[in-house]
Coordinates of C-alpha atoms in Angstrom, one line a residue:
X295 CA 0.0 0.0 0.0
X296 CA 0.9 3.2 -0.5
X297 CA 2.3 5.5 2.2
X298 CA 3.3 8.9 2.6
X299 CA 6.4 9.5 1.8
X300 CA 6.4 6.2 -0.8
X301 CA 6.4 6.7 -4.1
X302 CA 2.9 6.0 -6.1
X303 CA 2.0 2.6 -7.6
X304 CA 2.1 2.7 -11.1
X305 CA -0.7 1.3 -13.8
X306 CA 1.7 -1.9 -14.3
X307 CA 1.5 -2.1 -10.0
X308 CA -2.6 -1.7 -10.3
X309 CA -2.9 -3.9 -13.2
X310 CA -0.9 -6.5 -11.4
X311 CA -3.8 -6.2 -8.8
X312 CA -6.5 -6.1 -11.1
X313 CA -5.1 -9.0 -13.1
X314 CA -5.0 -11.6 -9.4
X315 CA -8.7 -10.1 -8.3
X316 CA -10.2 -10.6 -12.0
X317 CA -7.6 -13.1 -14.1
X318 CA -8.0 -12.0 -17.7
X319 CA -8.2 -16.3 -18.3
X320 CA -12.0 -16.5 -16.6
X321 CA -13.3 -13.7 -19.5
X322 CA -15.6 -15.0 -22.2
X323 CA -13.6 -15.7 -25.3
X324 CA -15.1 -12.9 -27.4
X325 CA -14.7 -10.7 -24.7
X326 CA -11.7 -7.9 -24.8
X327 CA -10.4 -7.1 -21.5
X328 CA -6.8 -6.0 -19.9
X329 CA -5.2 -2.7 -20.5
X330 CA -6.2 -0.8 -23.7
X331 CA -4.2 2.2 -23.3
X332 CA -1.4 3.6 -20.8
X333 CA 2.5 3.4 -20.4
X334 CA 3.3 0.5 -17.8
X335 CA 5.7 2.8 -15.7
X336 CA 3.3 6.2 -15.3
X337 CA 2.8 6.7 -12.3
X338 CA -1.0 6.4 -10.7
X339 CA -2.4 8.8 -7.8
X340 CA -6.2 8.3 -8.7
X341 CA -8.4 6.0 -10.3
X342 CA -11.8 6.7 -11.8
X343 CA -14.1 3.2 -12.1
X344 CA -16.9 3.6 -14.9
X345 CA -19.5 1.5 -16.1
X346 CA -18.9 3.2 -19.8
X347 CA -16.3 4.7 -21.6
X348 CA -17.9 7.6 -23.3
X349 CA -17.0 11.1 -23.8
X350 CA -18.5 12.3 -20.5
X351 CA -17.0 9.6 -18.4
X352 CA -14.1 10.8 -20.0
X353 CA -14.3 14.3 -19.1
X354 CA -15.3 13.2 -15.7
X355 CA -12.3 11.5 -15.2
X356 CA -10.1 13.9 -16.9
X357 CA -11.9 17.0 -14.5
X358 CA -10.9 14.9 -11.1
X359 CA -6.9 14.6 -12.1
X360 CA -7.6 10.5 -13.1
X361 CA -4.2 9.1 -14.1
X362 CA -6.2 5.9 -15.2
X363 CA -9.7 5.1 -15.9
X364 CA -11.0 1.1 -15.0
X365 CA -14.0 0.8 -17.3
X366 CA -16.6 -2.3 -17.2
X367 CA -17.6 -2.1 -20.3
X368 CA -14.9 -2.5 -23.3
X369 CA -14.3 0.7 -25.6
X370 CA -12.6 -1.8 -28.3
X371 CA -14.4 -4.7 -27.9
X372 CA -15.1 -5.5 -31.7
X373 CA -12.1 -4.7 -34.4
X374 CA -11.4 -1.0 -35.8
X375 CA -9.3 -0.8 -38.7
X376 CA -8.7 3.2 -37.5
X377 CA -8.6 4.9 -34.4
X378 CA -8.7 8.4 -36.4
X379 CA -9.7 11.3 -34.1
X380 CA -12.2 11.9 -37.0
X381 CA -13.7 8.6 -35.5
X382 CA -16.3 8.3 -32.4
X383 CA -13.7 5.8 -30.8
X384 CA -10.7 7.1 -32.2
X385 CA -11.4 10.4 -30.7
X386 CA -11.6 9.1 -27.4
X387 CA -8.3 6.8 -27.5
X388 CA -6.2 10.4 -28.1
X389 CA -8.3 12.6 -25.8
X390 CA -6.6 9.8 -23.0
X391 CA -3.5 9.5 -24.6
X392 CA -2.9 13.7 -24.9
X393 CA -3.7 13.4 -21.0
X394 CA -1.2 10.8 -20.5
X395 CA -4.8 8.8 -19.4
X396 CA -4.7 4.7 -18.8
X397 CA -7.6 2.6 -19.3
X398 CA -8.3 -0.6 -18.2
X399 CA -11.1 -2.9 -18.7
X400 CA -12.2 -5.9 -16.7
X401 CA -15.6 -7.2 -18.2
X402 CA -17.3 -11.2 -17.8
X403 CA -14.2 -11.6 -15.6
X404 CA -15.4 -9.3 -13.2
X405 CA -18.7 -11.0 -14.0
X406 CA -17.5 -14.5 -12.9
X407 CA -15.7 -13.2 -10.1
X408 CA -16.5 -14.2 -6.5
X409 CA -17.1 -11.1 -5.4
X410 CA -17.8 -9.5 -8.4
X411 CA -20.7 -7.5 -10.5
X412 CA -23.8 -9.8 -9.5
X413 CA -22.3 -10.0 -5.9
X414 CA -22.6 -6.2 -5.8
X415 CA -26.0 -6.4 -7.3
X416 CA -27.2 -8.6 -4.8
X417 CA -25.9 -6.7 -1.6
X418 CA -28.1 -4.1 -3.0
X419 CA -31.1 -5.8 -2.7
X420 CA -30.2 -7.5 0.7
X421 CA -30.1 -10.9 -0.5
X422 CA -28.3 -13.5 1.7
X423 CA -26.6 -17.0 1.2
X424 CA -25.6 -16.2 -2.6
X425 CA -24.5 -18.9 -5.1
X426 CA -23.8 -18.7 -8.7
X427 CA -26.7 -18.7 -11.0
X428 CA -24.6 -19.9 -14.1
X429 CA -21.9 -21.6 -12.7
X430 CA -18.6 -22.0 -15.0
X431 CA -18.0 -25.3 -17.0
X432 CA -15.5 -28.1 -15.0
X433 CA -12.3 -27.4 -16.6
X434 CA -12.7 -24.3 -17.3
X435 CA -10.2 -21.6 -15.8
X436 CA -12.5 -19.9 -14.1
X437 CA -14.3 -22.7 -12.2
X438 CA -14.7 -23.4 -8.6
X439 CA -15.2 -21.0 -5.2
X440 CA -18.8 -19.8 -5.9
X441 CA -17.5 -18.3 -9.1
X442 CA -20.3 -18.0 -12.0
X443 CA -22.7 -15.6 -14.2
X444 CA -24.8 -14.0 -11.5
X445 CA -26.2 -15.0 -8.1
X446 CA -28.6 -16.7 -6.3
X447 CA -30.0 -15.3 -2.9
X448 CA -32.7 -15.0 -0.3
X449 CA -34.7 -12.1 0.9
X450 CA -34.7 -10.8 4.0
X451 CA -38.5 -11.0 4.2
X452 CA -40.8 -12.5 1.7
X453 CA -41.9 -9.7 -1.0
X454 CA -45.1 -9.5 -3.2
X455 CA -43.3 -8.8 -6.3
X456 CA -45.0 -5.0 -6.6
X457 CA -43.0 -4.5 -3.3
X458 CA -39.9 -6.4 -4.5
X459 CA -40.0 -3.7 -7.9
X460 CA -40.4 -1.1 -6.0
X461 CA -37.7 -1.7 -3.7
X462 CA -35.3 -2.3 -6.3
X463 CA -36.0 0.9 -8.0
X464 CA -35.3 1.9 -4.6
X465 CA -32.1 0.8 -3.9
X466 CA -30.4 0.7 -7.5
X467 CA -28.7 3.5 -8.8
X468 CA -31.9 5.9 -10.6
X469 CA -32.6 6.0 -14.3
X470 CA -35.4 7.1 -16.5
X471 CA -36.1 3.7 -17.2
X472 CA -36.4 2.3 -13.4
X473 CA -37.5 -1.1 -12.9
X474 CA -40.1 -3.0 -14.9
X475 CA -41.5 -6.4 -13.4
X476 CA -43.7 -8.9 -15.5
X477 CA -45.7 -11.3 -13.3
X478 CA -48.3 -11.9 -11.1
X479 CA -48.3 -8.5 -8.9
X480 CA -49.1 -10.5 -5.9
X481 CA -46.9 -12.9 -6.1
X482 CA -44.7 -13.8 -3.2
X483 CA -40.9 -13.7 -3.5
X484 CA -38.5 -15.2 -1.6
X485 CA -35.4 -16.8 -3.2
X486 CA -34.6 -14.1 -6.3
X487 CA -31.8 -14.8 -8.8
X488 CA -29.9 -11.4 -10.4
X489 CA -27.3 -11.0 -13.4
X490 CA -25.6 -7.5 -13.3
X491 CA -26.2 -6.3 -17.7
X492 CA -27.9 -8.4 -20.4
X493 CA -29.0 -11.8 -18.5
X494 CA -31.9 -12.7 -21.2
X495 CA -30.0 -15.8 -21.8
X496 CA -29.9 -17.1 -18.2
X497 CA -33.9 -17.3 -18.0
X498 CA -33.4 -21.0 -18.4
X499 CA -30.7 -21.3 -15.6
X500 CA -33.0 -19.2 -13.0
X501 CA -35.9 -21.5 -14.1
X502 CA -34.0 -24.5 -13.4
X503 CA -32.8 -22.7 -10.1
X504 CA -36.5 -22.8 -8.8
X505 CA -36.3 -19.3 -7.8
X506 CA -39.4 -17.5 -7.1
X507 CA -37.6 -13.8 -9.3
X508 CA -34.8 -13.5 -11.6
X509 CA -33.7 -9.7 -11.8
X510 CA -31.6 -8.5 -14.6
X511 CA -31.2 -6.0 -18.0
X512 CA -32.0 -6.2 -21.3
X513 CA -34.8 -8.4 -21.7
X514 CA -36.3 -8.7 -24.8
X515 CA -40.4 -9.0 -25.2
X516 CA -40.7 -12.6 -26.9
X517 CA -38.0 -14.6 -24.6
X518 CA -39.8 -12.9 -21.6
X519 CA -43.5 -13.9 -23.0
X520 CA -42.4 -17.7 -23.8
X521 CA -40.7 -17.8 -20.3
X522 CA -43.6 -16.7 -18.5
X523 CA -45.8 -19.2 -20.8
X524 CA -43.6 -22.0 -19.3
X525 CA -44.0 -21.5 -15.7
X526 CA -41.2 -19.4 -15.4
X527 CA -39.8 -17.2 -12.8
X528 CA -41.3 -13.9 -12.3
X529 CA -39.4 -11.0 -14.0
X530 CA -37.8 -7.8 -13.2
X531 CA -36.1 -5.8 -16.1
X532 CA -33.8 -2.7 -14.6
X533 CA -31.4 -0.3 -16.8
X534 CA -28.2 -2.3 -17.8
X535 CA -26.2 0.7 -16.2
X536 CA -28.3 0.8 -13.1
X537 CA -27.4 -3.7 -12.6
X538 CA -23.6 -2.6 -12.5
X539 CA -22.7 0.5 -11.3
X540 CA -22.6 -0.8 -7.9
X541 CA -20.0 -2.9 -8.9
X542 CA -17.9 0.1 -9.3
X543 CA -18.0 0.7 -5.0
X544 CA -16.5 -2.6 -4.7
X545 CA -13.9 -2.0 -7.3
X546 CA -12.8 1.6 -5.7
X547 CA -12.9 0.0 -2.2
X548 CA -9.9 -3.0 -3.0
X549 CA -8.0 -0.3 -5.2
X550 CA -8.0 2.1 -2.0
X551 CA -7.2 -0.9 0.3
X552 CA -5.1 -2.4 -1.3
X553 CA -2.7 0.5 -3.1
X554 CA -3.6 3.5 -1.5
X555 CA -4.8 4.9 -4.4
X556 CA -7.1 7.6 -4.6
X557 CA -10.7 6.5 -6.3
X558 CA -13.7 8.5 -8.1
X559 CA -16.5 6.8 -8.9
X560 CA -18.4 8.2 -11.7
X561 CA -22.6 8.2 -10.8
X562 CA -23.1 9.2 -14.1
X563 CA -25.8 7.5 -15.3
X564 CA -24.7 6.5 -19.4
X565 CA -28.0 4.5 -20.0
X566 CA -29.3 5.3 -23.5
X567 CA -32.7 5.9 -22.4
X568 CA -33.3 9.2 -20.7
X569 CA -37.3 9.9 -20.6
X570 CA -40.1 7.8 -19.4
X571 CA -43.8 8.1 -19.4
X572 CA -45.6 6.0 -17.8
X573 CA -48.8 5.2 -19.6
X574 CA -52.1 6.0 -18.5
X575 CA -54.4 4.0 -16.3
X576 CA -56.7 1.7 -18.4
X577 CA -59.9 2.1 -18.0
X578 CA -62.6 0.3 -15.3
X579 CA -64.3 -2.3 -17.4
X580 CA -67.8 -2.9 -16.3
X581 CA -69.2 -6.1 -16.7
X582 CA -72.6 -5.1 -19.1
X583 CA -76.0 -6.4 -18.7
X584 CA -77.2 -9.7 -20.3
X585 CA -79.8 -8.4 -22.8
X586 CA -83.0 -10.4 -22.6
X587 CA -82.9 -13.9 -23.9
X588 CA -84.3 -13.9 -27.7
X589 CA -83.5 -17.2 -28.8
X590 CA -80.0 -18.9 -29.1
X591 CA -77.4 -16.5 -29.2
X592 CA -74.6 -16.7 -32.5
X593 CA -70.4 -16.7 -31.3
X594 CA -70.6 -13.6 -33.6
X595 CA -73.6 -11.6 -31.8
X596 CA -72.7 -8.5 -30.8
X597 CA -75.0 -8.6 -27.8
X598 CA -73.3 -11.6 -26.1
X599 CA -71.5 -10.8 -23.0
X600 CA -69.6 -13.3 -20.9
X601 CA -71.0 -13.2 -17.3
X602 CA -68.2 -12.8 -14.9
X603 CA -67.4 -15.0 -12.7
X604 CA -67.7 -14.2 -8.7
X605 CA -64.6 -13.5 -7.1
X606 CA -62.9 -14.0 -10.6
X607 CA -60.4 -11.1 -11.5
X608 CA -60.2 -9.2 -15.1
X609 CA -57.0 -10.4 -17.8
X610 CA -55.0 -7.5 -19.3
X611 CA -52.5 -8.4 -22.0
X612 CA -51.9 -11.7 -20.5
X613 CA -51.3 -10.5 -16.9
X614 CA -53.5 -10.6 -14.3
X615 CA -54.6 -7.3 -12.8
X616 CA -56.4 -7.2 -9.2
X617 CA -57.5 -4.9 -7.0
X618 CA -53.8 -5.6 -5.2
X619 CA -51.9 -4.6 -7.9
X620 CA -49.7 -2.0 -7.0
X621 CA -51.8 1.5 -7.8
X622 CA -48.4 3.0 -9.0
X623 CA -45.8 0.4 -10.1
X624 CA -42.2 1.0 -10.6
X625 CA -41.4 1.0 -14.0
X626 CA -38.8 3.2 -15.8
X627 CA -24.6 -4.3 -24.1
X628 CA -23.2 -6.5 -22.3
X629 CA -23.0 -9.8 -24.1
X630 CA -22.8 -10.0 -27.5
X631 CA -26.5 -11.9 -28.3
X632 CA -26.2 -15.3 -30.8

């Protein structure tokens, strides 16, 4: 660690720490993590952890004094053939090199990490007794010590899910898009799976989990709708930023710890979507009185209405809305999809 009076670690010193906390080998093989930019030997006084490398991140971290950035998301993470300044990317990569800026990227190994994203995730949401929700193949290098693709955990309290969406919209980092939940509104929650970014393709691993919620980003309408057709867990769709920025507290914490270093942690929020409105209330539908009984009555006559049932509750869109339902409901790239 440093001390006063010792000189500063420098980005081959915090890279060496990165590299033993998130090992470059447990990364998905499309994935494009490790240092991007930054001499070895610069010295490194602050750090500023972002979700995304954009152009206001950047000036974020240039407006604090960052000597290097450590980014979740990659900026490179497909092939360029320029990194012109006349280029969105390109204009970035000498912005941090003119600063004498590093970056550093640690992406589905910070996923698989034990902690990592989903563990920081899940502490928001007070889940207990955490497991992995997709754990890594046998054999593979990043198998082994609770390591995996999200987490598995238990409320503190059971939750209808209306109070489970609203008390994640309370406790993740705000966006314009919130949290969305599809389900029963009633339903009770107690064991609630979560993937920090894009986790449409773990609905069948939270399934298989028997878990009562799976909470994650990015969840596309027909995956959800065949999931919930099957029996499926219920379903709480948050802003991909909002599922991993508190990753970046954890992140600052061990680089502060461990090296001494300095740490800003950039709340801004870089999700895409920036206005919601929430639609308006459907109407009350009023069951209408039977007309009097003229002889059999055609599938196709206007007049026919379907008595309600007693007790029975009205379908919406294929969800079931009662007079529980919560009267104002929360609502508001990670992996590259096949």
């Amino acid at each position: 660690m440093s001390t006063t009076g010792s000189p500063p670690p420098t980005v081959a010193d915090v890279v060496a720490l990165l590299e033993r906390r998130y090992p470059p080998a447990w990364a998905e093989q499309w994935d494009r993590v490790g240092l991007v930019l930054g001499e070895p030997g610069t010295a490194v006084r602050r750090v500023a952890c972002v979700v995304d490398v954009v152009p206001e991140t950047v000036a974020e971290a240039l407006a604090v004094g960052a000597d290097l950035i450590v980014a979740h998301h990659p900026l490179l993470l497909r092939g360029v053939s320029s990194v012109a300044p006349t280029t969105y990317k390109g204009r970035i990569v000498h912005q941090l090199i003119r600063a004498d800026v590093a970056l550093y990227v640690a992406h589905t190994n910070a996923d698989v990490a034990n902690p990592g994203v989903s563990d920081a995730l899940a502490a928001r949401l007070g889940l207990t007794r955490l497991r992995p929700l997709h754990p890594p193949a046998p054999g593979s290098p990043a198998h082994g010590e609770g390591r995996g693709i999200g987490r598995i955990g238990e409320l503190p309290h059971p939750m209808t899910l209306a109070e489970l969406t609203r008390h994640a919209a309370d406790v993740l980092p705000p966006t314009a898009w919130g949290v969305r939940a599809a389900g029963e509104p009633t339903r009770v929650i107690r064991t609630v799976a979560v993937s920090g970014g894009a986790g449409d393709g773990f609905l069948a691993d939270a399934t298989a989990a028997g878990v009562d919620a799976f909470l994650t980003a990015d969840l596309r309408h027909h995956p959800a709708g065949e999931h919930l057709a099957e029996g499926g867990p219920a379903l709480l769709d948050a802003a991909h930023w909002a599922t991993e920025r508190p990753w970046l507290d954890d992140l600052a914490a061990h680089l502060r710890a461990t090296l001494g270093v300095e740490t800003y942690v950039s709340d801004l929020d870089t999700d895409p979507w920036t206005v919601h409105a929430a639609s308006p209330a459907p109407p009350t539908v009023h069951a209408a009185s039977p007309a009097p009984p003229t002889g059999p009555a055609s599938p196709a006559d206007p007049q026919q209405t379907r008595t309600p049932v007693p007790g029975a509750t009205a379908t919406t869109r294929g969800r079931t809305a009662s007079a529980q339902d919560d009267p104002h409901p929360a609502v508001d790239d990670k992996e590259p999809r096949p």
